[in-house]
Amino acid sequence: MNYVLSSADKADLIASLARLTACGGLFYRTFYEEFIAADRRIKQLMSDTDSSRRQRILAQSLTFTVLGADGVTAPQELRKLIDSHGPNGLNISADMMMKWRGALLRAVEKHDPEYNNDVEHIWGTAALHLIEHFQPSGA
């Protein structure tokens, strides 16, 4: 599938991210509460990760989500993240990736004061585009 956003949608995504990060760590905490509650396997994987590291990881993931939203090639840093989550790393499954997306959308809904169907659509689409990078070739 092609989950690429227009330039205008990418601008809206950037504006939404700015609103989300303006609320301090609350957005990040909500995301991880939602994400960890989604699956016991996720809770196990996150058990040894402190909250400041979790926040940095999510901030990096959101940066990649925004950067790649308009179809730009994945940077080398994203390649490293993909490899660390693959079969030779954390072995994150496709359903866990979709739970990441669901947790993201719920946290955006709770913390973006301008949340509406358009905001949900652009975040959902951008997240799917990022998740596509994590799928094995030919999947």
PDB file of C-alpha atoms in Angstrom:
ATOM      1  CA  MET A   1       0.000   0.000   0.000  1.00  0.00           C
ATOM      2  CA  ASN A   2       1.002   3.595  -0.376  1.00  0.00           C
ATOM      3  CA  TYR A   3       0.690   5.521   2.888  1.00  0.00           C
ATOM      4  CA  VAL A   4       2.211   8.803   1.745  1.00  0.00           C
ATOM      5  CA  LEU A   5       0.839  12.162   2.861  1.00  0.00           C
ATOM      6  CA  SER A   6       0.644  15.397   0.896  1.00  0.00           C
ATOM      7  CA  SER A   7       2.840  18.356   1.823  1.00  0.00           C
ATOM      8  CA  ALA A   8      -0.157  20.039   3.475  1.00  0.00           C
ATOM      9  CA  ASP A   9      -0.907  16.920   5.534  1.00  0.00           C
ATOM     10  CA  LYS A  10       2.750  16.694   6.550  1.00  0.00           C
ATOM     11  CA  ALA A  11       2.603  20.323   7.717  1.00  0.00           C
ATOM     12  CA  ASP A  12      -0.501  19.457   9.774  1.00  0.00           C
ATOM     13  CA  LEU A  13       1.341  16.437  11.197  1.00  0.00           C
ATOM     14  CA  ILE A  14       4.265  18.641  12.253  1.00  0.00           C
ATOM     15  CA  ALA A  15       1.860  21.119  13.872  1.00  0.00           C
ATOM     16  CA  SER A  16       0.142  18.308  15.745  1.00  0.00           C
ATOM     17  CA  LEU A  17       3.480  16.957  16.967  1.00  0.00           C
ATOM     18  CA  ALA A  18       4.365  20.425  18.255  1.00  0.00           C
ATOM     19  CA  ARG A  19       1.090  20.572  20.191  1.00  0.00           C
ATOM     20  CA  LEU A  20       1.678  17.095  21.621  1.00  0.00           C
ATOM     21  CA  THR A  21       5.202  17.788  22.781  1.00  0.00           C
ATOM     22  CA  ALA A  22       4.142  21.149  24.255  1.00  0.00           C
ATOM     23  CA  CYS A  23       2.288  19.258  26.996  1.00  0.00           C
ATOM     24  CA  GLY A  24       5.621  17.984  28.304  1.00  0.00           C
ATOM     25  CA  GLY A  25       6.000  14.345  29.171  1.00  0.00           C
ATOM     26  CA  LEU A  26       2.277  13.754  29.613  1.00  0.00           C
ATOM     27  CA  PHE A  27       1.785  12.700  25.973  1.00  0.00           C
ATOM     28  CA  TYR A  28       4.698  10.252  26.217  1.00  0.00           C
ATOM     29  CA  ARG A  29       3.446   8.796  29.501  1.00  0.00           C
ATOM     30  CA  THR A  30      -0.026   8.316  28.073  1.00  0.00           C
ATOM     31  CA  PHE A  31       1.378   6.627  24.968  1.00  0.00           C
ATOM     32  CA  TYR A  32       3.388   4.138  27.037  1.00  0.00           C
ATOM     33  CA  GLU A  33       0.504   3.442  29.404  1.00  0.00           C
ATOM     34  CA  GLU A  34      -1.639   2.611  26.371  1.00  0.00           C
ATOM     35  CA  PHE A  35       1.117   0.646  24.633  1.00  0.00           C
ATOM     36  CA  ILE A  36       2.099  -1.454  27.644  1.00  0.00           C
ATOM     37  CA  ALA A  37      -1.545  -2.195  28.445  1.00  0.00           C
ATOM     38  CA  ALA A  38      -2.100  -3.441  24.883  1.00  0.00           C
ATOM     39  CA  ASP A  39      -0.124  -6.681  25.199  1.00  0.00           C
ATOM     40  CA  ARG A  40       1.710  -8.582  27.927  1.00  0.00           C
ATOM     41  CA  ARG A  41       4.611  -9.172  25.509  1.00  0.00           C
ATOM     42  CA  ILE A  42       5.040  -5.430  25.144  1.00  0.00           C
ATOM     43  CA  LYS A  43       4.964  -5.021  28.916  1.00  0.00           C
ATOM     44  CA  GLN A  44       7.736  -7.623  29.201  1.00  0.00           C
ATOM     45  CA  LEU A  45       9.852  -5.948  26.517  1.00  0.00           C
ATOM     46  CA  MET A  46       9.495  -2.565  28.216  1.00  0.00           C
ATOM     47  CA  SER A  47      10.095  -3.787  31.769  1.00  0.00           C
ATOM     48  CA  ASP A  48      13.825  -2.995  31.680  1.00  0.00           C
ATOM     49  CA  THR A  49      13.485   0.366  29.920  1.00  0.00           C
ATOM     50  CA  ASP A  50      13.350   3.468  32.102  1.00  0.00           C
ATOM     51  CA  SER A  51      10.870   6.233  31.337  1.00  0.00           C
ATOM     52  CA  SER A  52      13.433   8.739  30.042  1.00  0.00           C
ATOM     53  CA  ARG A  53      14.771   6.174  27.548  1.00  0.00           C
ATOM     54  CA  ARG A  54      11.211   5.308  26.504  1.00  0.00           C
ATOM     55  CA  GLN A  55      10.531   8.984  25.868  1.00  0.00           C
ATOM     56  CA  ARG A  56      13.689   9.321  23.730  1.00  0.00           C
ATOM     57  CA  ILE A  57      12.764   6.198  21.734  1.00  0.00           C
ATOM     58  CA  LEU A  58       9.233   7.458  21.106  1.00  0.00           C
ATOM     59  CA  ALA A  59      10.482  10.934  20.182  1.00  0.00           C
ATOM     60  CA  GLN A  60      12.865   9.339  17.674  1.00  0.00           C
ATOM     61  CA  SER A  61      10.079   7.149  16.267  1.00  0.00           C
ATOM     62  CA  LEU A  62       7.791  10.164  15.901  1.00  0.00           C
ATOM     63  CA  THR A  63      10.567  12.071  14.143  1.00  0.00           C
ATOM     64  CA  PHE A  64      10.894   9.204  11.654  1.00  0.00           C
ATOM     65  CA  THR A  65       7.110   9.117  11.304  1.00  0.00           C
ATOM     66  CA  VAL A  66       7.028  12.807  10.392  1.00  0.00           C
ATOM     67  CA  LEU A  67      10.136  12.723   8.193  1.00  0.00           C
ATOM     68  CA  GLY A  68       8.871   9.802   6.164  1.00  0.00           C
ATOM     69  CA  ALA A  69       5.259  10.926   5.926  1.00  0.00           C
ATOM     70  CA  ASP A  70       5.726  12.328   2.423  1.00  0.00           C
ATOM     71  CA  GLY A  71       7.569   9.276   1.099  1.00  0.00           C
ATOM     72  CA  VAL A  72      11.138  10.414   1.732  1.00  0.00           C
ATOM     73  CA  THR A  73      13.625   7.535   1.841  1.00  0.00           C
ATOM     74  CA  ALA A  74      14.325   6.167   5.303  1.00  0.00           C
ATOM     75  CA  PRO A  75      17.466   7.654   6.881  1.00  0.00           C
ATOM     76  CA  GLN A  76      20.283   5.420   8.133  1.00  0.00           C
ATOM     77  CA  GLU A  77      19.170   5.986  11.731  1.00  0.00           C
ATOM     78  CA  LEU A  78      15.788   4.460  10.884  1.00  0.00           C
ATOM     79  CA  ARG A  79      17.539   1.475   9.308  1.00  0.00           C
ATOM     80  CA  LYS A  80      19.267   0.877  12.675  1.00  0.00           C
ATOM     81  CA  LEU A  81      15.937   1.087  14.504  1.00  0.00           C
ATOM     82  CA  ILE A  82      14.352  -1.340  12.030  1.00  0.00           C
ATOM     83  CA  ASP A  83      17.221  -3.806  12.452  1.00  0.00           C
ATOM     84  CA  SER A  84      17.006  -3.603  16.257  1.00  0.00           C
ATOM     85  CA  HIS A  85      13.291  -4.454  16.114  1.00  0.00           C
ATOM     86  CA  GLY A  86      13.649  -7.275  13.569  1.00  0.00           C
ATOM     87  CA  PRO A  87      14.177 -11.038  13.923  1.00  0.00           C
ATOM     88  CA  ASN A  88      17.795 -10.595  15.052  1.00  0.00           C
ATOM     89  CA  GLY A  89      16.830  -7.963  17.615  1.00  0.00           C
ATOM     90  CA  LEU A  90      13.665  -7.567  19.657  1.00  0.00           C
ATOM     91  CA  ASN A  91      11.676  -9.648  17.133  1.00  0.00           C
ATOM     92  CA  ILE A  92       8.687  -7.300  17.164  1.00  0.00           C
ATOM     93  CA  SER A  93       5.673  -8.805  15.396  1.00  0.00           C
ATOM     94  CA  ALA A  94       3.375  -7.051  12.932  1.00  0.00           C
ATOM     95  CA  ASP A  95       0.502  -7.137  15.429  1.00  0.00           C
ATOM     96  CA  MET A  96       2.698  -5.423  18.024  1.00  0.00           C
ATOM     97  CA  MET A  97       3.473  -2.717  15.456  1.00  0.00           C
ATOM     98  CA  MET A  98      -0.248  -2.166  14.979  1.00  0.00           C
ATOM     99  CA  LYS A  99      -0.670  -1.946  18.756  1.00  0.00           C
ATOM    100  CA  TRP A 100       2.018   0.757  18.696  1.00  0.00           C
ATOM    101  CA  ARG A 101      -0.091   2.619  16.123  1.00  0.00           C
ATOM    102  CA  GLY A 102      -3.240   2.194  18.210  1.00  0.00           C
ATOM    103  CA  ALA A 103      -1.516   3.492  21.348  1.00  0.00           C
ATOM    104  CA  LEU A 104      -0.194   6.450  19.365  1.00  0.00           C
ATOM    105  CA  LEU A 105      -3.638   7.341  18.038  1.00  0.00           C
ATOM    106  CA  ARG A 106      -5.220   7.101  21.499  1.00  0.00           C
ATOM    107  CA  ALA A 107      -2.496   9.318  22.999  1.00  0.00           C
ATOM    108  CA  VAL A 108      -2.880  11.852  20.160  1.00  0.00           C
ATOM    109  CA  GLU A 109      -6.642  11.919  20.732  1.00  0.00           C
ATOM    110  CA  LYS A 110      -6.154  12.598  24.438  1.00  0.00           C
ATOM    111  CA  HIS A 111      -3.475  15.279  24.126  1.00  0.00           C
ATOM    112  CA  ASP A 112      -3.814  17.182  20.854  1.00  0.00           C
ATOM    113  CA  PRO A 113      -6.253  20.015  21.647  1.00  0.00           C
ATOM    114  CA  GLU A 114      -7.047  20.307  17.922  1.00  0.00           C
ATOM    115  CA  TYR A 115      -7.729  16.587  17.518  1.00  0.00           C
ATOM    116  CA  ASN A 116     -10.341  15.728  14.885  1.00  0.00           C
ATOM    117  CA  ASN A 117     -10.864  13.119  12.158  1.00  0.00           C
ATOM    118  CA  ASP A 118      -8.253  14.775   9.931  1.00  0.00           C
ATOM    119  CA  VAL A 119      -5.611  14.691  12.672  1.00  0.00           C
ATOM    120  CA  GLU A 120      -6.433  11.032  13.343  1.00  0.00           C
ATOM    121  CA  HIS A 121      -6.159  10.271   9.626  1.00  0.00           C
ATOM    122  CA  ILE A 122      -2.771  11.913   9.125  1.00  0.00           C
ATOM    123  CA  TRP A 123      -1.255  10.263  12.215  1.00  0.00           C
ATOM    124  CA  GLY A 124      -2.755   6.902  11.311  1.00  0.00           C
ATOM    125  CA  THR A 125      -1.512   7.115   7.739  1.00  0.00           C
ATOM    126  CA  ALA A 126       1.960   8.315   8.740  1.00  0.00           C
ATOM    127  CA  ALA A 127       2.230   5.518  11.318  1.00  0.00           C
ATOM    128  CA  LEU A 128       1.271   2.934   8.694  1.00  0.00           C
ATOM    129  CA  HIS A 129       3.947   4.333   6.390  1.00  0.00           C
ATOM    130  CA  LEU A 130       6.540   3.938   9.155  1.00  0.00           C
ATOM    131  CA  ILE A 131       5.332   0.425   9.979  1.00  0.00           C
ATOM    132  CA  GLU A 132       5.729  -0.543   6.305  1.00  0.00           C
ATOM    133  CA  HIS A 133       9.480  -0.060   6.715  1.00  0.00           C
ATOM    134  CA  PHE A 134       9.504  -2.738   9.410  1.00  0.00           C
ATOM    135  CA  GLN A 135       7.809  -5.370   7.250  1.00  0.00           C
ATOM    136  CA  PRO A 136      10.030  -7.939   5.535  1.00  0.00           C
ATOM    137  CA  SER A 137      10.442  -7.451   1.786  1.00  0.00           C
ATOM    138  CA  GLY A 138       7.622  -9.123  -0.094  1.00  0.00           C
ATOM    139  CA  ALA A 139       5.348  -9.249   2.944  1.00  0.00           C
TER     140      ALA A 139
END
